[in-house]
Every structure is written in C-alpha cells, then in structure tokens.
Short mmCIF file of C-alpha atoms in Angstrom, two decimals:
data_model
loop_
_atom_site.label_atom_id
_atom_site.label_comp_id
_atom_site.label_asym_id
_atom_site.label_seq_id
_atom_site.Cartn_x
_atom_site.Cartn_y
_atom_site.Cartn_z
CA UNK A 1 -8.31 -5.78 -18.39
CA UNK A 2 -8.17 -3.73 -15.15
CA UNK A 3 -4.32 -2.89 -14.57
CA UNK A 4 -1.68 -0.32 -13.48
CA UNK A 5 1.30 -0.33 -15.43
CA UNK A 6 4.42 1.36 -13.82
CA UNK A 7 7.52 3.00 -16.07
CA UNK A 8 10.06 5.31 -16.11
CA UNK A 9 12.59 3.79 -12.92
CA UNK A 10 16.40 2.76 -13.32
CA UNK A 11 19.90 4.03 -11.75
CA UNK A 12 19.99 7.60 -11.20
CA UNK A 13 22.57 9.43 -9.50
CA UNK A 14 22.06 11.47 -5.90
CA UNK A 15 20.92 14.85 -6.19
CA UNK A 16 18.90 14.37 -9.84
CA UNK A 17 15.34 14.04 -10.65
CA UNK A 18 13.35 11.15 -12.50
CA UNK A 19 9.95 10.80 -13.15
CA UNK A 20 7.71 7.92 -12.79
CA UNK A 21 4.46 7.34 -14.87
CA UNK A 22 1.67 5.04 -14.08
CA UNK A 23 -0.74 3.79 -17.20
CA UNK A 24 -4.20 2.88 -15.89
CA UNK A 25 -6.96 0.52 -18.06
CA UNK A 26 -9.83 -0.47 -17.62
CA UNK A 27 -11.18 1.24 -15.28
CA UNK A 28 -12.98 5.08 -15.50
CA UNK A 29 -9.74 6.79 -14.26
CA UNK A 30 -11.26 9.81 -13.75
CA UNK A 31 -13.49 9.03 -11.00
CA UNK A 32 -11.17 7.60 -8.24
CA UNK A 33 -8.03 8.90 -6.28
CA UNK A 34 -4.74 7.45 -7.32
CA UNK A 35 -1.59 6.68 -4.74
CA UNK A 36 2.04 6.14 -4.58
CA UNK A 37 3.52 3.75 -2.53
CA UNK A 38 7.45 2.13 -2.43
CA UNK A 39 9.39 -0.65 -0.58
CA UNK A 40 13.35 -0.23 0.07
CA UNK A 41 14.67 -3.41 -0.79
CA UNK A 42 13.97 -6.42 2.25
CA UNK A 43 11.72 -3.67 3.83
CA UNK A 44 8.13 -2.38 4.54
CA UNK A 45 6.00 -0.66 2.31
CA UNK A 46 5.84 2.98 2.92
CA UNK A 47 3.19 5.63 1.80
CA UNK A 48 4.19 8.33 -0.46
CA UNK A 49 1.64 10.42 -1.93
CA UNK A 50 -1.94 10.60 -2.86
CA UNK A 51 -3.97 12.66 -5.38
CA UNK A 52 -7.68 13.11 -5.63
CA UNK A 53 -9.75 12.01 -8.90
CA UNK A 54 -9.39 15.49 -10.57
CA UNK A 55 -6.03 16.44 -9.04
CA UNK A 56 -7.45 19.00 -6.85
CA UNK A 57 -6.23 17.41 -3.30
CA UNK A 58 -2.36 16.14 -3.24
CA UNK A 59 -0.89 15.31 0.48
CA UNK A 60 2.07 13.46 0.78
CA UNK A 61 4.53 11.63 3.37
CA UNK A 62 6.79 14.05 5.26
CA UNK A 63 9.69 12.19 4.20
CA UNK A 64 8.94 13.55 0.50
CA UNK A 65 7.23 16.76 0.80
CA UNK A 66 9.14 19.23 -1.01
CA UNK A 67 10.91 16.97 -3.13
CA UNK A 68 8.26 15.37 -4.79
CA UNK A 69 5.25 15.91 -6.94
CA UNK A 70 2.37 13.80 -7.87
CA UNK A 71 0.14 14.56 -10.74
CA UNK A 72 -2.32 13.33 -12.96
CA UNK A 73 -3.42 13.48 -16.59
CA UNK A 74 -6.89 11.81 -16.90
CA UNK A 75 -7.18 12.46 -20.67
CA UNK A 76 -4.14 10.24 -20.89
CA UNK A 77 -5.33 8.15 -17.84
CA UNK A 78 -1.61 8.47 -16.81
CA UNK A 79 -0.56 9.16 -13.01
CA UNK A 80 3.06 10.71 -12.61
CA UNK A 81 5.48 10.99 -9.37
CA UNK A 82 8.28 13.75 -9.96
CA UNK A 83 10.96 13.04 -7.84
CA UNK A 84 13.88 15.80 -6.85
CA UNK A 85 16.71 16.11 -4.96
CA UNK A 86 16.96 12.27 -4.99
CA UNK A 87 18.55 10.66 -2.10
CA UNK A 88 19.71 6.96 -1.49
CA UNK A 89 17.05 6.57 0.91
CA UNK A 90 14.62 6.76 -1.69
CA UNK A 91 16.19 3.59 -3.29
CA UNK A 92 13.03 1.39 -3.78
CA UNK A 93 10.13 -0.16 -5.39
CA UNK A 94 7.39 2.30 -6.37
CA UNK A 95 4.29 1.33 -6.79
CA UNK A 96 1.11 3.42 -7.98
CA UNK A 97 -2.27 2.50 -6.29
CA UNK A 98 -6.17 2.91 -7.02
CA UNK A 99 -8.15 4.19 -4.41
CA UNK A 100 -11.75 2.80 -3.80
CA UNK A 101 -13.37 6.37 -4.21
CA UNK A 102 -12.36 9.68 -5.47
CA UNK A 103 -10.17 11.08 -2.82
CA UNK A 104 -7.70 9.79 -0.52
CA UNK A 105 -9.44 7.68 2.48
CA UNK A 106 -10.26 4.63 1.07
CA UNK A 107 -8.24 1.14 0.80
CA UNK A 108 -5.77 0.52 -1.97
CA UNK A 109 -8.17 -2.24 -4.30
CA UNK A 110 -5.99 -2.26 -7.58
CA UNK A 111 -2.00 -2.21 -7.19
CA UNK A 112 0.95 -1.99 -10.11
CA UNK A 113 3.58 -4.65 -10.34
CA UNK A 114 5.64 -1.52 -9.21
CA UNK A 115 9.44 -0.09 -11.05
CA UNK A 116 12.72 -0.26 -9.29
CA UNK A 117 14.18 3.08 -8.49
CA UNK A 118 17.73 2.66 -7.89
CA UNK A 119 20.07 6.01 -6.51
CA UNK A 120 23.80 5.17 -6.20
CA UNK A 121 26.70 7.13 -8.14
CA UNK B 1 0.81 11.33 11.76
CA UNK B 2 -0.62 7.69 13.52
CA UNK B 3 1.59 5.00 13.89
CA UNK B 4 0.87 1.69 13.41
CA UNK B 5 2.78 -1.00 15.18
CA UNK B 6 2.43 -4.69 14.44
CA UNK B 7 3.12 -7.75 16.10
CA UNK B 8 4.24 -10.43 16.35
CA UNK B 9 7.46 -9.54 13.79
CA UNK B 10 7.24 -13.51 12.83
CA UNK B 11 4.58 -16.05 13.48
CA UNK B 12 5.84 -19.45 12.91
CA UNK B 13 2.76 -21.99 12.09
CA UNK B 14 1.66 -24.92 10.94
CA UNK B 15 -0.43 -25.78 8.16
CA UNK B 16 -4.02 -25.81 9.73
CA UNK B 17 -3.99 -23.88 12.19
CA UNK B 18 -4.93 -20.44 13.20
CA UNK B 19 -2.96 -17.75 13.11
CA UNK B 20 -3.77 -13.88 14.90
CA UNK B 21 -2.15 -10.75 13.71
CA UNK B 22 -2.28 -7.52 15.75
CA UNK B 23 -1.82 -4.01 14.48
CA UNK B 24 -2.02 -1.29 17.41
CA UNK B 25 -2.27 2.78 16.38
CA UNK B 26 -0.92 5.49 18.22
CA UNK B 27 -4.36 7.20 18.07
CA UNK B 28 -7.68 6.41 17.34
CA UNK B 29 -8.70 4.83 13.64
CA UNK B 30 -11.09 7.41 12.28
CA UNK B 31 -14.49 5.86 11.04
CA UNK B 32 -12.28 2.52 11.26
CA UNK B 33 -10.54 2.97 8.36
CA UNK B 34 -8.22 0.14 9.22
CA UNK B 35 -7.27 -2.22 5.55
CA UNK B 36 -4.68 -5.29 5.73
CA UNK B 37 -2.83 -6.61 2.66
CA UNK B 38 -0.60 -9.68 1.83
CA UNK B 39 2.34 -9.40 0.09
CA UNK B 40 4.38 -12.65 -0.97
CA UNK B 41 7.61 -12.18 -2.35
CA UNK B 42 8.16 -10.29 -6.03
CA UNK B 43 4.86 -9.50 -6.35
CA UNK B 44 2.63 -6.57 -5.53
CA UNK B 45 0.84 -6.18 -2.56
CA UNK B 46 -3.12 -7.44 -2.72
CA UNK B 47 -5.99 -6.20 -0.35
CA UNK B 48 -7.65 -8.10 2.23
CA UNK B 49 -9.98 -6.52 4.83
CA UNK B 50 -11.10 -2.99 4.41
CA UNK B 51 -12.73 -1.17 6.69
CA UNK B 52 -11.95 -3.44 10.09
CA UNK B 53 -14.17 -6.02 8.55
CA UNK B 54 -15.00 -6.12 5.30
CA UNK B 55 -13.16 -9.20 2.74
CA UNK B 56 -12.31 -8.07 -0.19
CA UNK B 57 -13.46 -9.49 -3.87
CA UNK B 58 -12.30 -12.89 -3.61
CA UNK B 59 -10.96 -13.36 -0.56
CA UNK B 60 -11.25 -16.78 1.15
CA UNK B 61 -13.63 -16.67 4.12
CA UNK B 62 -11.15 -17.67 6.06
CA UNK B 63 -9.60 -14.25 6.41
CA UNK B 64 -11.24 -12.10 9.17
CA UNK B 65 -10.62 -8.95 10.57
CA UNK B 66 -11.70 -7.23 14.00
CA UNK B 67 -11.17 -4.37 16.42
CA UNK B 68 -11.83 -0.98 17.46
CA UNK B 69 -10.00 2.26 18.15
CA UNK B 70 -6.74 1.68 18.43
CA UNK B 71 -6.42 -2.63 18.40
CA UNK B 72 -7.21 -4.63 15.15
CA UNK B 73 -6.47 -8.00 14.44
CA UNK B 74 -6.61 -9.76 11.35
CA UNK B 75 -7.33 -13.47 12.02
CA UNK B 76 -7.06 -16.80 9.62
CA UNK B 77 -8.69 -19.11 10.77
CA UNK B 78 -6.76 -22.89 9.26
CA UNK B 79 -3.56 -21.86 7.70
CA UNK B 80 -3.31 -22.81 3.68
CA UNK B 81 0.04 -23.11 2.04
CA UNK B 82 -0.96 -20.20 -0.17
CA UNK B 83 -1.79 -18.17 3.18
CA UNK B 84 2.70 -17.97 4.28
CA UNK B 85 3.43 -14.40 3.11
CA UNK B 86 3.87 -10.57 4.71
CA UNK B 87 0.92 -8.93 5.69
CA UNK B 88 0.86 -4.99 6.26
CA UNK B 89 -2.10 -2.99 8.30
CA UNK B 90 -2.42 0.39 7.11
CA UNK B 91 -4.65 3.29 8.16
CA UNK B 92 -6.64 5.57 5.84
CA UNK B 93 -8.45 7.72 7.44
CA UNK B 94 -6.20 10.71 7.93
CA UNK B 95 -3.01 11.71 5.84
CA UNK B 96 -0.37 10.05 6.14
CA UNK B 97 -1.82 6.90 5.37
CA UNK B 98 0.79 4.88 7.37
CA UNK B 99 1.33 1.31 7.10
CA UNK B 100 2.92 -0.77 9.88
CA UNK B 101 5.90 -2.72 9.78
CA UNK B 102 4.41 -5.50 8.27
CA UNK B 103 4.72 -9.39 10.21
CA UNK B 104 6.12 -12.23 8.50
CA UNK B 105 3.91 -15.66 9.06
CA UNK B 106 6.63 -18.45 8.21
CA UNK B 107 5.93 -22.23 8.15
CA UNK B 108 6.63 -24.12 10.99
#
C-alpha cells in the first residue's frame, strides 16, 4: 500500500552525525518532491527540508542549513536526511513527507509515522 | 521567511458545536497556498484543506477552510468526538514552508 517508512533514529551524542532514511511504496517516487519535517517533544511541528522529484532543488529551514543534507535515491525509492553537528535542540520526531507535485509548493498528502531522534550525552 | 501565527492557543468546546480556527501570516500567502492538518496524539500528522479551500480525500464535509492574503480560518462546523486534536496551518508557497504554532481544540 501507499506508505512512508522512517529508520535510522536513536540516542546520539552532541556534536555527531546520524542519518535518517525514508522507504517510500506505492507510489511512483520519482515524480513528486519529498519533505522533512520534526516535532520536539510536547511541541509544534517544524519544517526542515525539502527536495524536488529528481533532487535537483534542496532548500531548507535556517535553523539547519549547513548542518544538514537531504537527498534522494529514486532507484531505491529511499529519501535520506544527514544530520551534523547535532545539537539538543534537534531532539525530536522526524518525519519524511510526500509532496502533491514534483517540487516543493504543494501540501504534505502522505506522512511517515516519523523516528525519534534523541541527542543527550 | 512568513510567519504564521495561530489562535486561539486552546478552544474549549462542546460536542456539536462549531468551532473557528484562525491562522494570520506575516505577509501575503502566495497563490493561497495555505494547507491545515490535524494531528492527535502519537500519530502522524494528516492533511485537511489545501489550497485555502480545497478538503482533502476523505475528509468529512464538515471541515471548511476560508480566507485571503494574510487571514485563513479553518472552520468545523458540529464538533465530532473524533474532531478533539491539534491542528497546524502551514504555508507553501515560498521556502520556508512554515507552520504555525498549532491550537489545541479540547472538550469542554
């Protein structure tokens, strides 16, 4: 069926890196643009990063430019976040999003159940 | 970057009735790229209204959504049990696509 599948979170220390991967099915991957989006624990949801349907076109939230890196592999219909320099106030839920069409400015249809990143020492 | 501000924080109702949400930008929605989503708690968030107006697959027609410019309002028109959750505006038509702060309708 049509779902997002979220992996790769857990407890990692301040100042590392960890990488997220999101497993799309169902749907023609290739054709639409694919977001990030966490929660900190009891709070709002926050927009992280977007990338276009062929990975062309990547913007990003200030709070994470620089430190993080989205990317796509559509022959593995797999959307990654690479996340550096990690900092406690990136302790949340991420969750990966589909876009309605192949870029960036279009609603959020199709959301993952999301994976817990955690950074504490 | 817009900001989107949304009140009220809590709206306390009843079963039944009608409840109005507000979400107010900073600057101008372009091409009113203005979506609202419901989250209820543990799960993932789940899309509304899309483009001002527009229900999406599945959605009760008692969900409405309205505005211009800079004001939007998501209405529902009699409450259901299922309807007490979080619900977030967020703006895509220029990057960052910024959320607001989300308001919590609790039953009275």
């Amino acid at each position: 069926q049509v779902q997002l599948v979220e992996s790769g979170g857990g407890v990692v220390q301040p100042g590392r890196s960890l990488r997220l991967s999101c497993a799309a099915s169902g749907f023609t991957f290739n054709s639409y643009g694919m977001h990030w989006v966490r929660q900190a624990p009891g709070k709002g949801l926050e927009w992280v990063a977007v990338i276009s349907y062929d990975g062309t076109n990547k913007y990003y939230a200030d709070s994470v430019k620089g430190r993080f890196t989205i990317s796509r592999d559509n022959s593995k219909n797999t959307l990654y976040l690479q996340m550096n320099s990690l900092g406690a106030e990136d302790t949340a839920v991420y969750y990966c999003a589909k876009a309605s069409c192949s870029g960036g400015s279009c609603p959020l249809f199709l959301w993952g159940q999301g994976t817990l990143v955690t950074v504490s020492s | 970057e817009i900001v989107l501000t949304q009140s009220p924080g809590t709206l306390s109702l009843s079963p039944g009735e009608r409840a109005t949400l507000s979400c107010r930008a900073s600057q101008s929605v372009s091409s009113s790229y203005l979506a609202w989503y419901q989250q209820k708690p543990g799960q993932a968030p789940r899309l509304l209204i899309y483009g001002v107006s527009s229900r999406a697959t599945g959605i009760p027609d008692r969900f409405s959504g309205s505005g211009s410019g800079t004001d939007f309002t998501l209405t529902i028109s009699r409450l259901e049990p299922e309807d007490f959750a979080v619900y977030y505006c967020q703006q895509y038509g220029s990057s960052p696509y910024t959320f607001g702060q989300g308001t919590q309708l609790e039953i009275k």
